[in-house]
CSV table of C-alpha atoms and ligand atoms in Angstrom, one decimal:
chain,number,residue,atom,x,y,z
A,1316,MET,CA,-86.2,42.2,5.7
A,1317,SER,CA,-86.8,40.4,2.4
A,1318,CYS,CA,-88.5,42.9,0.0
A,1319,LEU,CA,-90.2,39.9,-1.8
A,1320,HIS,CA,-93.8,40.1,-1.9
A,1321,TYR,CA,-96.9,39.3,-4.0
A,1322,GLN,CA,-98.6,42.1,-5.8
A,1323,GLY,CA,-101.9,40.5,-7.0
A,1324,SER,CA,-100.9,37.0,-8.1
A,1325,GLU,CA,-97.4,38.1,-9.2
A,1326,LEU,CA,-94.2,37.9,-7.1
A,1327,TYR,CA,-92.1,41.1,-6.9
A,1328,ILE,CA,-88.8,42.2,-5.5
A,1329,GLU,CA,-89.1,45.8,-4.6
A,1330,ASP,CA,-91.1,47.4,-7.4
A,1331,VAL,CA,-90.1,44.8,-10.1
A,1332,SER,CA,-92.1,41.9,-11.2
A,1333,LEU,CA,-90.0,38.7,-11.3
A,1334,ASN,CA,-91.8,37.5,-14.4
A,1335,GLU,CA,-90.4,40.5,-16.1
A,1336,VAL,CA,-86.9,39.8,-14.8
A,1337,ALA,CA,-87.1,36.2,-16.2
A,1338,SER,CA,-88.3,37.4,-19.6
A,1339,GLN,CA,-85.5,40.0,-19.9
A,1340,TYR,CA,-82.6,38.0,-18.5
A,1341,GLY,CA,-83.8,34.4,-18.7
A,1342,THR,CA,-83.3,31.6,-16.2
A,1343,PRO,CA,-81.6,30.4,-14.0
A,1344,CYS,CA,-81.0,33.9,-12.6
A,1345,TYR,CA,-80.2,35.2,-9.2
A,1346,VAL,CA,-82.1,38.4,-8.2
A,1347,TYR,CA,-81.1,40.6,-5.2
A,1348,SER,CA,-82.8,43.4,-3.5
A,1349,HIS,CA,-80.6,46.5,-2.9
A,1350,ALA,CA,-83.0,47.6,-0.1
A,1351,ALA,CA,-82.9,44.4,1.7
A,1352,ILE,CA,-79.0,44.2,1.8
A,1353,LYS,CA,-78.8,47.7,2.9
A,1354,THR,CA,-81.5,47.3,5.6
A,1355,ASN,CA,-79.9,44.2,6.9
A,1356,TRP,CA,-76.4,45.9,7.2
A,1357,GLN,CA,-77.9,48.9,8.9
A,1358,ALA,CA,-79.9,46.8,11.3
A,1359,ILE,CA,-76.7,45.3,12.6
A,1360,ASN,CA,-75.0,48.6,12.7
A,1361,GLN,CA,-77.8,50.2,14.6
A,1362,ALA,CA,-78.1,47.3,17.0
A,1363,PHE,CA,-74.4,47.7,18.0
A,1364,SER,CA,-74.4,51.4,17.8
A,1365,SER,CA,-73.8,52.0,21.6
A,1366,PHE,CA,-70.7,50.0,21.5
A,1367,PRO,CA,-67.4,50.6,19.4
A,1368,HIS,CA,-67.7,48.0,16.7
A,1369,LYS,CA,-66.9,47.3,13.1
A,1370,ILE,CA,-68.9,45.2,10.7
A,1371,CYS,CA,-66.6,43.1,8.4
A,1372,TYR,CA,-68.9,41.5,5.9
A,1373,ALA,CA,-68.0,37.9,5.1
A,1374,VAL,CA,-67.2,38.2,1.3
A,1375,LYS,CA,-67.8,34.5,0.7
A,1376,ALA,CA,-71.5,34.7,1.4
A,1377,ASN,CA,-72.0,36.8,-1.9
A,1378,SER,CA,-68.9,38.3,-3.6
A,1379,ASN,CA,-70.5,40.0,-6.5
A,1380,LEU,CA,-68.6,43.2,-7.1
A,1381,HIS,CA,-71.8,45.3,-7.1
A,1382,VAL,CA,-72.9,43.8,-3.7
A,1383,LEU,CA,-69.5,44.5,-2.3
A,1384,ASN,CA,-69.6,48.0,-3.6
A,1385,LEU,CA,-73.0,48.6,-2.1
A,1386,LEU,CA,-71.6,47.5,1.3
A,1387,ALA,CA,-68.3,49.5,0.9
A,1388,GLU,CA,-70.5,52.6,0.3
A,1389,LEU,CA,-72.3,51.9,3.5
A,1390,GLY,CA,-68.9,51.9,5.2
A,1391,SER,CA,-68.5,48.3,5.8
A,1392,GLY,CA,-65.3,46.5,6.4
A,1393,PHE,CA,-64.8,42.9,4.9
A,1394,ASP,CA,-63.8,39.5,6.1
A,1395,ILE,CA,-61.9,37.7,3.4
A,1396,VAL,CA,-60.4,34.2,3.1
A,1397,SER,CA,-58.2,34.4,-0.1
A,1398,ALA,CA,-56.3,36.9,-2.2
A,1399,GLY,CA,-59.1,36.6,-4.7
A,1400,GLU,CA,-61.6,38.0,-2.2
A,1401,LEU,CA,-59.2,40.8,-1.3
A,1402,ALA,CA,-58.9,41.7,-4.9
A,1403,ARG,CA,-62.6,41.8,-5.2
A,1404,VAL,CA,-62.9,44.1,-2.2
A,1405,ILE,CA,-60.4,46.4,-3.7
A,1406,LYS,CA,-61.9,46.4,-7.1
A,1407,ALA,CA,-65.3,47.1,-5.5
A,1408,GLY,CA,-64.0,50.2,-3.8
A,1409,GLY,CA,-63.6,48.7,-0.3
A,1410,ASP,CA,-60.8,49.8,2.0
A,1411,ALA,CA,-58.1,47.1,2.5
A,1412,LYS,CA,-57.2,48.6,5.9
A,1413,GLN,CA,-60.9,47.7,7.1
A,1414,VAL,CA,-60.3,44.0,6.0
A,1415,VAL,CA,-59.7,41.0,8.2
A,1416,PHE,CA,-57.8,38.3,6.4
A,1417,SER,CA,-59.3,34.9,7.9
A,1418,GLY,CA,-58.7,31.4,6.7
A,1419,VAL,CA,-56.8,28.4,7.6
A,1420,GLY,CA,-54.7,27.9,4.6
A,1421,LYS,CA,-53.1,31.3,3.5
A,1422,ARG,CA,-50.5,30.7,0.8
A,1423,ARG,CA,-47.2,32.8,0.7
A,1424,ASP,CA,-48.4,34.7,-2.3
A,1425,GLU,CA,-51.7,35.5,-0.9
A,1426,ILE,CA,-49.9,36.9,2.3
A,1427,GLU,CA,-47.5,38.9,0.3
A,1428,TYR,CA,-50.5,40.3,-1.7
A,1429,ALA,CA,-52.3,41.2,1.5
A,1430,ILE,CA,-49.3,42.8,3.1
A,1431,LYS,CA,-48.7,44.9,0.0
A,1432,HIS,CA,-52.2,46.1,0.2
A,1433,GLN,CA,-51.9,46.8,4.0
A,1434,VAL,CA,-54.9,44.6,5.2
A,1435,GLY,CA,-56.1,45.7,8.5
A,1436,CYS,CA,-55.5,42.4,10.3
A,1437,PHE,CA,-54.3,38.8,9.8
A,1438,ASP,CA,-56.3,36.4,11.8
A,1439,VAL,CA,-53.8,33.6,12.3
A,1440,GLU,CA,-54.6,30.0,13.0
A,1441,SER,CA,-51.3,28.3,13.9
A,1442,ALA,CA,-47.6,28.7,15.0
A,1443,SER,CA,-46.7,27.8,11.4
A,1444,GLU,CA,-48.7,30.6,10.0
A,1445,ILE,CA,-47.0,33.1,12.5
A,1446,ASN,CA,-43.6,31.8,11.3
A,1447,ARG,CA,-44.6,32.2,7.7
A,1448,LEU,CA,-45.9,35.8,8.2
A,1449,SER,CA,-42.7,36.7,10.1
A,1450,ASP,CA,-40.5,35.1,7.4
A,1451,ILE,CA,-42.3,36.9,4.6
A,1452,ASN,CA,-42.2,40.2,6.6
A,1453,GLU,CA,-38.4,40.0,6.9
A,1454,HIS,CA,-38.0,40.7,3.3
A,1455,LEU,CA,-40.9,43.2,3.1
A,1456,ASN,CA,-40.0,45.2,6.1
A,1457,THR,CA,-43.4,46.4,7.3
A,1458,ASN,CA,-45.3,45.9,10.5
A,1459,ILE,CA,-48.2,43.4,10.7
A,1460,ASN,CA,-51.3,43.4,12.7
A,1461,ILE,CA,-52.3,40.1,14.0
A,1462,ALA,CA,-55.3,38.6,15.8
A,1463,LEU,CA,-55.3,35.0,17.1
A,1464,ARG,CA,-58.2,33.0,15.9
A,1465,ILE,CA,-59.1,30.8,18.8
A,1466,ASN,CA,-61.0,27.6,18.6
A,1467,PRO,CA,-63.0,27.7,21.9
A,1468,ASN,CA,-64.4,24.2,21.6
A,1469,ILE,CA,-68.0,25.2,21.7
A,1470,ASP,CA,-70.8,23.3,19.9
A,1471,ALA,CA,-72.6,25.9,17.7
A,1472,ARG,CA,-75.4,23.2,17.3
A,1473,THR,CA,-75.6,23.6,13.5
A,1474,HIS,CA,-75.0,21.3,10.5
A,1475,THR,CA,-71.6,19.5,11.1
A,1476,TYR,CA,-70.2,20.8,7.8
A,1477,ILE,CA,-70.6,24.4,8.9
A,1478,SER,CA,-69.6,24.0,12.5
A,1479,THR,CA,-66.1,25.4,13.0
A,1480,GLY,CA,-65.5,25.9,16.8
A,1481,LEU,CA,-65.1,22.3,18.0
A,1482,ASP,CA,-61.7,20.5,18.7
A,1483,ARG,CA,-62.4,18.2,15.9
A,1484,ASN,CA,-62.6,21.1,13.4
A,1485,LYS,CA,-59.5,22.2,11.5
A,1486,PHE,CA,-60.1,26.0,12.4
A,1487,GLY,CA,-58.4,28.1,15.1
A,1488,ILE,CA,-55.9,27.7,17.7
A,1489,PRO,CA,-56.6,25.2,20.6
A,1490,LEU,CA,-57.2,27.1,23.9
A,1491,ASN,CA,-54.1,25.6,25.6
A,1492,GLU,CA,-51.8,27.0,22.8
A,1493,VAL,CA,-53.1,30.5,22.6
A,1494,LEU,CA,-50.8,32.1,25.2
A,1495,ASP,CA,-47.7,30.5,23.8
A,1496,LEU,CA,-48.5,31.9,20.4
A,1497,ALA,CA,-49.1,35.3,21.9
A,1498,LYS,CA,-45.8,35.3,23.5
A,1499,MET,CA,-44.2,34.3,20.1
A,1500,ILE,CA,-45.8,37.2,18.4
A,1501,LYS,CA,-44.7,39.5,21.4
A,1502,ALA,CA,-41.1,38.5,20.9
A,1503,ASN,CA,-41.2,39.7,17.3
A,1504,PRO,CA,-41.0,43.5,17.1
A,1505,LYS,CA,-42.5,43.7,13.6
A,1506,LEU,CA,-45.6,41.7,14.5
A,1507,LYS,CA,-48.3,43.3,16.5
A,1508,LEU,CA,-51.0,41.4,18.4
A,1509,ILE,CA,-54.1,43.6,18.2
A,1510,GLY,CA,-56.9,41.2,18.7
A,1511,ILE,CA,-58.5,37.8,19.4
A,1512,ALA,CA,-61.0,36.2,17.3
A,1513,SER,CA,-63.4,33.1,17.1
A,1514,HIS,CA,-66.0,32.0,14.6
A,1515,ILE,CA,-67.8,29.0,15.7
A,1516,GLY,CA,-70.0,28.2,12.8
A,1517,SER,CA,-72.7,29.4,10.5
A,1518,GLN,CA,-76.5,29.3,10.6
A,1519,ILE,CA,-76.5,29.3,14.4
A,1520,THR,CA,-80.0,29.8,15.8
A,1521,GLU,CA,-79.4,30.0,19.5
A,1522,LEU,CA,-77.6,32.8,21.5
A,1523,LYS,CA,-75.9,30.4,24.0
A,1524,PRO,CA,-73.1,29.2,21.8
A,1525,PHE,CA,-72.0,32.7,20.9
A,1526,LEU,CA,-72.0,33.8,24.6
A,1527,LEU,CA,-70.1,30.7,25.6
A,1528,ALA,CA,-67.4,31.5,23.0
A,1529,LEU,CA,-67.2,35.1,24.0
A,1530,ASP,CA,-66.7,34.0,27.7
A,1531,LYS,CA,-63.7,31.9,26.5
A,1532,LEU,CA,-62.4,34.9,24.6
A,1533,LEU,CA,-62.8,37.1,27.6
A,1534,ILE,CA,-60.8,34.7,29.8
A,1535,ILE,CA,-57.9,34.8,27.1
A,1536,TYR,CA,-58.1,38.7,27.0
A,1537,LYS,CA,-57.4,38.8,30.8
A,1538,ASN,CA,-54.7,36.1,30.5
A,1539,LEU,CA,-53.1,38.3,27.9
A,1540,LEU,CA,-53.2,41.4,30.1
A,1541,GLU,CA,-51.5,39.4,32.8
A,1542,LEU,CA,-48.8,38.8,30.3
A,1543,GLY,CA,-48.5,42.5,29.6
A,1544,ILE,CA,-50.1,42.1,26.2
A,1545,GLU,CA,-52.9,44.7,25.6
A,1546,ILE,CA,-55.2,44.0,22.6
A,1547,ASN,CA,-57.7,46.4,21.3
A,1548,HIS,CA,-60.3,44.2,19.6
A,1549,ILE,CA,-62.4,41.1,20.0
A,1550,ASN,CA,-63.8,39.5,16.9
A,1551,ILE,CA,-66.8,37.2,17.5
A,1552,GLY,CA,-67.0,36.2,13.7
A,1553,GLY,CA,-70.2,35.8,11.8
A,1554,GLY,CA,-72.8,32.9,12.2
A,1555,LEU,CA,-76.1,34.4,13.1
A,1556,GLY,CA,-78.7,32.3,11.5
A,1557,ILE,CA,-81.9,33.2,9.6
A,1558,SER,CA,-85.1,31.5,9.4
A,1559,TYR,CA,-85.4,29.4,6.3
A,1560,SER,CA,-88.4,27.5,7.6
A,1561,THR,CA,-89.3,27.0,11.2
A,1562,GLU,CA,-86.1,28.0,12.8
A,1563,THR,CA,-86.3,30.9,15.3
A,1564,PRO,CA,-82.9,32.5,15.6
A,1565,PRO,CA,-82.4,35.4,18.0
A,1566,THR,CA,-83.2,38.8,16.5
A,1567,ILE,CA,-80.3,41.1,15.8
A,1568,ILE,CA,-81.5,43.2,18.8
A,1569,GLU,CA,-81.4,40.1,21.2
A,1570,TYR,CA,-78.0,39.1,19.8
A,1571,ALA,CA,-76.5,42.6,20.1
A,1572,GLN,CA,-77.8,43.1,23.6
A,1573,ALA,CA,-76.5,39.9,24.9
A,1574,ILE,CA,-73.0,40.5,23.5
A,1575,LYS,CA,-72.9,44.1,24.6
A,1576,ALA,CA,-73.9,43.2,28.1
A,1577,LYS,CA,-70.9,40.8,28.3
A,1578,LEU,CA,-68.5,43.4,26.8
A,1579,LYS,CA,-69.7,46.6,28.6
A,1580,ASP,CA,-66.8,46.8,31.0
A,1581,TYR,CA,-64.1,46.1,28.4
A,1582,PRO,CA,-62.1,48.8,26.6
A,1583,LEU,CA,-62.4,47.0,23.4
A,1584,THR,CA,-63.7,47.3,19.9
A,1585,LEU,CA,-66.0,44.4,18.7
A,1586,ILE,CA,-65.6,43.1,15.2
A,1587,LEU,CA,-68.5,41.3,13.6
A,1588,GLU,CA,-68.2,39.2,10.5
A,1589,PRO,CA,-71.8,38.6,9.4
A,1590,GLY,CA,-72.4,37.1,5.9
A,1591,ARG,CA,-75.6,35.2,5.7
A,1592,TYR,CA,-77.5,37.7,7.9
A,1593,ILE,CA,-76.8,40.5,5.4
A,1594,VAL,CA,-77.5,38.8,2.1
A,1595,ALA,CA,-79.4,35.5,2.5
A,1596,ASN,CA,-83.0,36.9,2.5
A,1597,ALA,CA,-82.0,39.6,0.0
A,1598,GLY,CA,-81.9,37.1,-2.9
A,1599,VAL,CA,-83.9,34.6,-4.8
A,1600,LEU,CA,-82.9,32.1,-7.6
A,1601,LEU,CA,-85.4,32.3,-10.6
A,1602,THR,CA,-85.8,29.0,-12.3
A,1603,ARG,CA,-88.3,27.6,-14.9
A,1604,VAL,CA,-90.0,24.2,-14.8
A,1605,GLU,CA,-88.9,22.3,-17.9
A,1606,TYR,CA,-90.7,19.0,-17.3
A,1607,LEU,CA,-93.2,17.5,-14.9
A,1608,LYS,CA,-92.7,13.8,-14.3
A,1609,HIS,CA,-95.1,11.6,-12.5
A,1610,ALA,CA,-93.2,8.5,-11.4
A,1611,ASN,CA,-94.3,5.7,-9.1
A,1612,HIS,CA,-95.3,7.3,-5.8
A,1613,LYS,CA,-93.5,10.6,-6.6
A,1614,ASN,CA,-94.1,13.7,-8.7
A,1615,PHE,CA,-90.9,15.5,-10.1
A,1616,ALA,CA,-90.7,19.0,-11.3
A,1617,ILE,CA,-87.5,19.2,-13.4
A,1618,VAL,CA,-86.3,22.8,-13.4
A,1619,ASP,CA,-83.5,24.7,-15.2
A,1620,ALA,CA,-81.5,25.4,-12.0
A,1621,GLY,CA,-79.4,22.6,-10.5
A,1622,MET,CA,-76.9,21.8,-7.8
A,1623,ASN,CA,-74.3,23.6,-9.8
A,1624,ASP,CA,-76.3,26.8,-9.3
A,1625,LEU,CA,-77.3,26.2,-5.8
A,1626,ILE,CA,-75.5,23.5,-3.8
A,1627,ARG,CA,-76.9,24.1,-0.3
A,1628,PRO,CA,-79.8,21.5,-0.5
A,1629,ALA,CA,-77.5,18.8,-2.0
A,1630,LEU,CA,-74.6,19.5,0.4
A,1631,TYR,CA,-76.3,20.2,3.6
A,1632,GLN,CA,-79.8,19.0,3.0
A,1633,ALA,CA,-80.7,22.6,3.5
A,1634,PHE,CA,-84.3,23.8,3.2
A,1635,GLN,CA,-84.9,26.8,0.9
A,1636,PRO,CA,-88.4,28.0,0.5
A,1637,ILE,CA,-89.8,27.7,-3.0
A,1638,LEU,CA,-92.5,30.1,-4.3
A,1639,PRO,CA,-94.5,30.3,-7.6
A,1640,ILE,CA,-93.7,33.5,-9.4
A,1641,THR,CA,-97.4,33.6,-10.4
A,1642,LEU,CA,-100.0,32.2,-8.2
A,1643,LYS,CA,-102.3,29.9,-9.9
A,1644,GLN,CA,-105.6,28.2,-9.1
A,1645,GLY,CA,-105.8,24.5,-8.8
A,1646,SER,CA,-105.2,21.6,-6.3
A,1647,PRO,CA,-101.6,21.5,-5.2
A,1648,LYS,CA,-99.5,18.3,-5.6
A,1649,SER,CA,-96.5,17.3,-3.8
A,1650,TYR,CA,-93.4,17.6,-5.9
A,1651,ASP,CA,-89.8,17.0,-5.6
A,1652,ILE,CA,-88.0,20.0,-7.3
A,1653,ALA,CA,-85.1,18.6,-9.1
A,1654,GLY,CA,-82.4,20.0,-11.5
A,1655,PRO,CA,-81.0,18.8,-14.7
A,1656,VAL,CA,-77.7,17.7,-13.3
A,1657,CYS,CA,-76.9,14.0,-13.5
A,1658,GLU,CA,-76.7,13.3,-9.7
A,1659,SER,CA,-79.5,12.1,-7.5
A,1660,ALA,CA,-78.4,14.7,-5.0
A,1661,ASP,CA,-79.5,17.4,-7.5
A,1662,PHE,CA,-82.7,18.6,-5.8
A,1663,LEU,CA,-83.7,22.1,-4.7
A,1664,GLY,CA,-86.7,20.9,-2.6
A,1665,ILE,CA,-88.3,17.8,-1.5
A,1666,ASP,CA,-92.2,17.2,-1.2
A,1667,ARG,CA,-93.3,20.7,-1.8
A,1668,GLU,CA,-97.0,21.3,-2.2
A,1669,LEU,CA,-97.4,23.3,-5.4
A,1670,VAL,CA,-99.7,23.9,-8.4
A,1671,LEU,CA,-97.4,23.5,-11.3
A,1672,HIS,CA,-97.4,23.4,-15.0
A,1673,GLU,CA,-94.5,23.0,-17.5
A,1674,GLY,CA,-93.0,26.3,-18.2
A,1675,ASP,CA,-94.0,27.9,-14.9
A,1676,LEU,CA,-91.4,30.1,-13.1
A,1677,LEU,CA,-90.3,29.4,-9.5
A,1678,ALA,CA,-88.3,31.5,-7.0
A,1679,ILE,CA,-86.0,29.5,-4.7
A,1680,ASP,CA,-86.0,32.0,-1.8
A,1681,LYS,CA,-83.3,33.1,0.6
A,1682,THR,CA,-80.5,32.2,-1.7
A,1683,GLY,CA,-78.6,35.6,-1.6
A,1684,ALA,CA,-76.0,33.9,0.7
A,1685,TYR,CA,-73.9,31.0,-0.5
A,1686,GLY,CA,-75.9,30.6,-3.6
A,1687,PHE,CA,-74.0,32.1,-6.6
A,1688,SER,CA,-70.9,32.2,-4.6
A,1689,MET,CA,-70.8,28.5,-4.2
A,1690,SER,CA,-72.0,27.7,-7.9
A,1691,SER,CA,-69.8,25.8,-10.3
A,1692,ASN,CA,-69.7,24.7,-13.9
A,1693,TYR,CA,-70.4,21.0,-13.2
A,1694,ASN,CA,-72.0,19.3,-16.3
A,1695,THR,CA,-70.5,22.2,-18.3
A,1696,ARG,CA,-73.3,24.5,-17.3
A,1697,CYS,CA,-72.8,28.1,-17.6
A,1698,ARG,CA,-73.2,30.1,-14.3
A,1699,ALA,CA,-76.4,32.0,-13.8
A,1700,ALA,CA,-76.9,35.7,-14.5
A,1701,GLU,CA,-77.2,38.0,-11.5
A,1702,VAL,CA,-79.5,40.9,-11.3
A,1703,LEU,CA,-79.8,43.7,-8.7
A,1704,ILE,CA,-83.0,45.5,-8.0
A,1705,GLU,CA,-83.3,48.9,-6.5
A,1706,GLY,CA,-86.8,50.3,-6.5
A,1707,SER,CA,-88.1,50.1,-10.0
A,1708,LYS,CA,-84.6,49.9,-11.4
A,1709,THR,CA,-83.1,46.6,-12.7
A,1710,LYS,CA,-79.3,46.1,-13.2
A,1711,LEU,CA,-77.6,43.1,-14.7
A,1712,ILE,CA,-74.7,42.7,-12.3
A,1713,ARG,CA,-73.3,39.6,-13.9
A,1714,ARG,CA,-74.2,38.4,-17.3
A,1715,ARG,CA,-74.9,34.8,-17.9
A,1716,GLU,CA,-71.6,32.9,-18.6
A,1717,THR,CA,-71.0,31.7,-22.2
A,1718,LEU,CA,-69.5,28.5,-23.3
A,1719,ASP,CA,-66.7,30.5,-25.0
A,1720,GLU,CA,-65.7,31.8,-21.7
A,1721,LEU,CA,-65.7,28.4,-20.1
A,1722,PHE,CA,-63.5,27.0,-23.0
A,1723,ALA,CA,-61.2,30.0,-23.0
A,1724,ALA,CA,-59.0,28.8,-20.2
A,1725,GLU,CA,-58.5,25.3,-21.9
A,1726,ASN,CA,-56.9,27.0,-25.0
A,1727,LEU,CA,-57.7,24.3,-27.6
B,1170,LLP,N1,-66.3,34.6,9.5
B,1170,LLP,C1,-65.6,33.4,9.2
B,1170,LLP,C2,-64.2,33.3,9.6
B,1170,LLP,C3,-66.2,32.5,8.4
B,1170,LLP,O1,-65.6,31.4,8.2
B,1170,LLP,C4,-67.6,32.7,8.1
B,1170,LLP,C5,-68.3,31.7,7.3
B,1170,LLP,C6,-68.1,33.8,8.3
B,1170,LLP,C7,-67.5,34.9,9.0
B,1170,LLP,C8,-69.6,34.3,7.9
B,1170,LLP,O2,-70.6,33.4,8.5
B,1170,LLP,P1,-72.1,33.7,8.4
B,1170,LLP,O3,-72.5,35.0,9.1
B,1170,LLP,O4,-72.4,33.7,6.8
B,1170,LLP,O5,-72.8,32.5,8.9
B,1170,LLP,N2,-71.7,27.5,2.8
B,1170,LLP,C9,-72.4,27.4,4.1
B,1170,LLP,C10,-71.8,28.4,5.1
B,1170,LLP,C11,-70.3,28.3,5.3
B,1170,LLP,C12,-69.8,29.4,6.2
B,1170,LLP,C13,-68.4,29.5,6.2
B,1170,LLP,N3,-67.8,30.5,7.0
B,1170,LLP,C14,-73.9,27.5,3.9
B,1170,LLP,O6,-74.3,27.5,2.7
B,1170,LLP,O7,-74.7,27.3,4.8
């Protein structure tokens, strides 16, 4: 559900005109729909309602405190990959006990911080990490819940940069090492193995890779039982894709049915870590056309948002829909929509058919996930404002950064 629609010739999110948002808060500006985030989270919860499950939203997709707060109020758990993300969850009112700490490179101080806040589960990725946890725990004297993140060597058939479940990827424990690591945990009375996990990639548009990975996890589950180790959850990660253009990912109902069918005879809780599915289509990036340039064989619309604001097109050649905020009459031309950053990779869309004038506003759609959260200050550009819309209410949930804020850390 997107909550983005034209009313007459003007683009709205819920009951608010994006023209008004741009004049009030300026551009570039991320705008999110409260209703869309809520509806997406509830759709997952509903689809899995007949099986014991827990949704741990992947904070990295959009980590604004107001977004996390909205999800915490719905009862969501969280998947984090750093102490910083845990601090955000706590600040936003989330429950650390409902947190899965994922990530391939947890530092000692991050582990200490997470133990102190009693995170629900550490998803470990190597023998060295187990040793580190056990070592830290010696001094802290608590019990730690652990899940083994397994690399099932399954091709998620997505962009190589966001595929994580193949042997050549740095993530997870190779299948042939899993049982040894389980024994290692079992031998330590202060570590408790409570689950197994896999996350094979992101923007996955087919069911099959998820099901193949789940099959591998279920084999491990049985092997663990044979060793006398009984776990209580399986975590299938996130990764369910959305349609940015012509992709046809499984619906949440199809995804849930297929997974529940495989799990129906197992006394397990299912953990899900969706990120993109919950927030991607709940957000747009508003940007203004600064200049139209007509070069040889190419028309460029130079806009005020760049790859520092939204890196997905530059990094993954990702397609994001681009819509005019006000529909205008005229014959469309093909434009490359490019930002002001001094890199030729700084584009937001290639060959888009649009009727454009200088000063027009555009919405880069489906940018609620991995948009702001991947933004940077490259070219000393202040990060964009973020606005949350709920019905007819508009709330500035992150003000535009200022240069003083950027310089403060450099202390000159
Ligand atoms: N769980 C783990 C352990 C993850 O590493 C990720 C994402 C998720 C869950 C959430 O996956 P999702 O449901 O959002 O697909 N920046 C890339 C996506 C990177 C995803 C990294 N891991 C992009 O813009 O496409």
